[in-house]
């Protein structure tokens, strides 16, 4: 990440994402900033994030039932959650970097 004292590169600016209503926002706004602790669940109320939480809760019993089985079974559940979260609309998984800028996660990063 660039130093705040220097000008941001064009590549960095182009890597930023502007959140939309359908995006799934990961993390919490309080990470790394103890002054924002009361807002730590702020992102839970975002439309896309709320929808994602509903989908993941529906898959929890299936995921738990796969414990003790080869990891391919839990991986399949994770893939199903990801597909259910992104199939209807162009949902993106976003996370804030240390500067508070939103960046889009890759599919692999989203599944972790």
mmCIF file of C-alpha atoms in Angstrom:
data_model
loop_
_atom_site.group_PDB
_atom_site.id
_atom_site.type_symbol
_atom_site.label_atom_id
_atom_site.label_comp_id
_atom_site.label_asym_id
_atom_site.label_seq_id
_atom_site.Cartn_x
_atom_site.Cartn_y
_atom_site.Cartn_z
ATOM 1 C CA UNK A 1 0.000 0.000 0.000
ATOM 2 C CA UNK A 2 1.230 3.478 -0.702
ATOM 3 C CA UNK A 3 2.391 5.833 2.003
ATOM 4 C CA UNK A 4 -0.263 8.461 2.812
ATOM 5 C CA UNK A 5 2.418 11.144 2.508
ATOM 6 C CA UNK A 6 2.964 10.322 -1.176
ATOM 7 C CA UNK A 7 0.597 10.561 -4.087
ATOM 8 C CA UNK A 8 -1.398 7.400 -4.789
ATOM 9 C CA UNK A 9 -0.521 5.632 -8.017
ATOM 10 C CA UNK A 10 -3.039 5.218 -10.820
ATOM 11 C CA UNK A 11 -2.958 1.439 -10.257
ATOM 12 C CA UNK A 12 -3.909 1.919 -6.599
ATOM 13 C CA UNK A 13 -6.744 4.310 -7.453
ATOM 14 C CA UNK A 14 -8.078 1.866 -10.069
ATOM 15 C CA UNK A 15 -7.993 -0.994 -7.554
ATOM 16 C CA UNK A 16 -10.478 0.778 -5.266
ATOM 17 C CA UNK A 17 -14.159 -0.147 -5.207
ATOM 18 C CA UNK A 18 -17.149 2.042 -4.486
ATOM 19 C CA UNK A 19 -19.634 -0.065 -2.481
ATOM 20 C CA UNK A 20 -23.114 -0.573 -3.894
ATOM 21 C CA UNK A 21 -26.266 -1.747 -2.125
ATOM 22 C CA UNK A 22 -25.724 -5.343 -3.261
ATOM 23 C CA UNK A 23 -22.080 -5.672 -2.229
ATOM 24 C CA UNK A 24 -21.071 -7.842 0.712
ATOM 25 C CA UNK A 25 -18.882 -5.820 3.044
ATOM 26 C CA UNK A 26 -16.418 -7.865 5.109
ATOM 27 C CA UNK A 27 -14.665 -6.993 8.359
ATOM 28 C CA UNK A 28 -15.564 -4.187 10.685
ATOM 29 C CA UNK A 29 -14.956 -0.491 10.532
ATOM 30 C CA UNK A 30 -13.309 -0.616 13.944
ATOM 31 C CA UNK A 31 -10.361 -2.814 12.962
ATOM 32 C CA UNK A 32 -7.214 -0.980 13.910
ATOM 33 C CA UNK A 33 -9.061 2.017 15.321
ATOM 34 C CA UNK A 34 -10.218 1.719 18.925
ATOM 35 C CA UNK A 35 -12.047 5.061 18.593
ATOM 36 C CA UNK A 36 -14.598 3.429 16.288
ATOM 37 C CA UNK A 37 -15.443 0.486 18.552
ATOM 38 C CA UNK A 38 -19.147 1.428 18.851
ATOM 39 C CA UNK A 39 -19.389 1.057 15.044
ATOM 40 C CA UNK A 40 -17.906 -2.416 14.946
ATOM 41 C CA UNK A 41 -21.198 -3.945 13.761
ATOM 42 C CA UNK A 42 -22.059 -1.086 11.424
ATOM 43 C CA UNK A 43 -21.549 -3.221 8.304
ATOM 44 C CA UNK A 44 -24.024 -5.847 9.545
ATOM 45 C CA UNK A 45 -26.834 -3.483 8.531
ATOM 46 C CA UNK A 46 -25.736 -3.055 4.923
ATOM 47 C CA UNK A 47 -28.296 -4.615 2.522
ATOM 48 C CA UNK A 48 -25.878 -6.953 0.732
ATOM 49 C CA UNK A 49 -24.223 -8.057 3.967
ATOM 50 C CA UNK A 50 -27.593 -8.778 5.623
ATOM 51 C CA UNK A 51 -28.626 -10.926 2.654
ATOM 52 C CA UNK A 52 -25.293 -12.800 2.777
ATOM 53 C CA UNK A 53 -25.740 -13.524 6.486
ATOM 54 C CA UNK A 54 -29.185 -15.029 5.804
ATOM 55 C CA UNK A 55 -27.695 -17.291 3.127
ATOM 56 C CA UNK A 56 -24.780 -18.411 5.293
ATOM 57 C CA UNK A 57 -27.068 -19.197 8.245
ATOM 58 C CA UNK A 58 -29.083 -21.507 5.990
ATOM 59 C CA UNK A 59 -25.928 -23.488 5.186
ATOM 60 C CA UNK A 60 -24.559 -23.797 8.748
ATOM 61 C CA UNK A 61 -26.293 -27.131 9.530
ATOM 62 C CA UNK A 62 -24.959 -28.647 6.302
ATOM 63 C CA UNK A 63 -21.449 -27.355 6.979
ATOM 64 C CA UNK A 64 -21.474 -28.702 10.545
ATOM 65 C CA UNK A 65 -22.720 -32.102 9.371
ATOM 66 C CA UNK A 66 -19.632 -32.363 7.138
ATOM 67 C CA UNK A 67 -17.222 -32.240 10.096
ATOM 68 C CA UNK A 68 -15.046 -35.320 10.211
ATOM 69 C CA UNK A 69 -15.492 -35.923 6.485
ATOM 70 C CA UNK A 70 -12.790 -35.156 3.927
ATOM 71 C CA UNK A 71 -12.353 -31.393 3.456
ATOM 72 C CA UNK A 72 -13.786 -31.605 -0.058
ATOM 73 C CA UNK A 73 -17.282 -31.775 1.500
ATOM 74 C CA UNK A 74 -16.881 -28.551 3.508
ATOM 75 C CA UNK A 75 -15.255 -26.925 0.458
ATOM 76 C CA UNK A 76 -18.359 -27.857 -1.571
ATOM 77 C CA UNK A 77 -20.593 -26.165 1.024
ATOM 78 C CA UNK A 78 -18.428 -23.030 0.910
ATOM 79 C CA UNK A 79 -18.660 -23.036 -2.901
ATOM 80 C CA UNK A 80 -22.459 -23.345 -2.645
ATOM 81 C CA UNK A 81 -22.660 -20.378 -0.256
ATOM 82 C CA UNK A 82 -20.467 -18.323 -2.580
ATOM 83 C CA UNK A 83 -22.574 -19.218 -5.631
ATOM 84 C CA UNK A 84 -25.848 -18.529 -3.797
ATOM 85 C CA UNK A 85 -24.471 -15.155 -2.717
ATOM 86 C CA UNK A 86 -23.383 -14.069 -6.181
ATOM 87 C CA UNK A 87 -25.721 -15.780 -8.649
ATOM 88 C CA UNK A 88 -28.742 -13.463 -8.520
ATOM 89 C CA UNK A 89 -26.895 -10.180 -8.788
ATOM 90 C CA UNK A 90 -23.366 -9.015 -9.337
ATOM 91 C CA UNK A 91 -22.454 -9.091 -5.661
ATOM 92 C CA UNK A 92 -18.871 -8.318 -4.796
ATOM 93 C CA UNK A 93 -17.068 -9.104 -1.573
ATOM 94 C CA UNK A 94 -15.404 -5.911 -0.334
ATOM 95 C CA UNK A 95 -12.994 -5.248 2.511
ATOM 96 C CA UNK A 96 -11.449 -2.040 3.804
ATOM 97 C CA UNK A 97 -7.692 -1.658 3.695
ATOM 98 C CA UNK A 98 -5.680 0.144 6.376
ATOM 99 C CA UNK A 99 -6.621 3.535 4.870
ATOM 100 C CA UNK A 100 -10.358 2.800 4.967
ATOM 101 C CA UNK A 101 -10.549 2.444 1.186
ATOM 102 C CA UNK A 102 -12.715 -0.397 -0.140
ATOM 103 C CA UNK A 103 -11.048 -3.098 -2.223
ATOM 104 C CA UNK A 104 -12.684 -6.031 -3.995
ATOM 105 C CA UNK A 105 -11.669 -9.467 -2.779
ATOM 106 C CA UNK A 106 -10.885 -12.242 -5.209
ATOM 107 C CA UNK A 107 -13.073 -15.342 -5.194
ATOM 108 C CA UNK A 108 -10.438 -17.243 -3.205
ATOM 109 C CA UNK A 109 -10.069 -14.428 -0.642
ATOM 110 C CA UNK A 110 -13.869 -14.283 -0.291
ATOM 111 C CA UNK A 111 -14.088 -17.969 0.567
ATOM 112 C CA UNK A 112 -11.625 -17.800 3.462
#
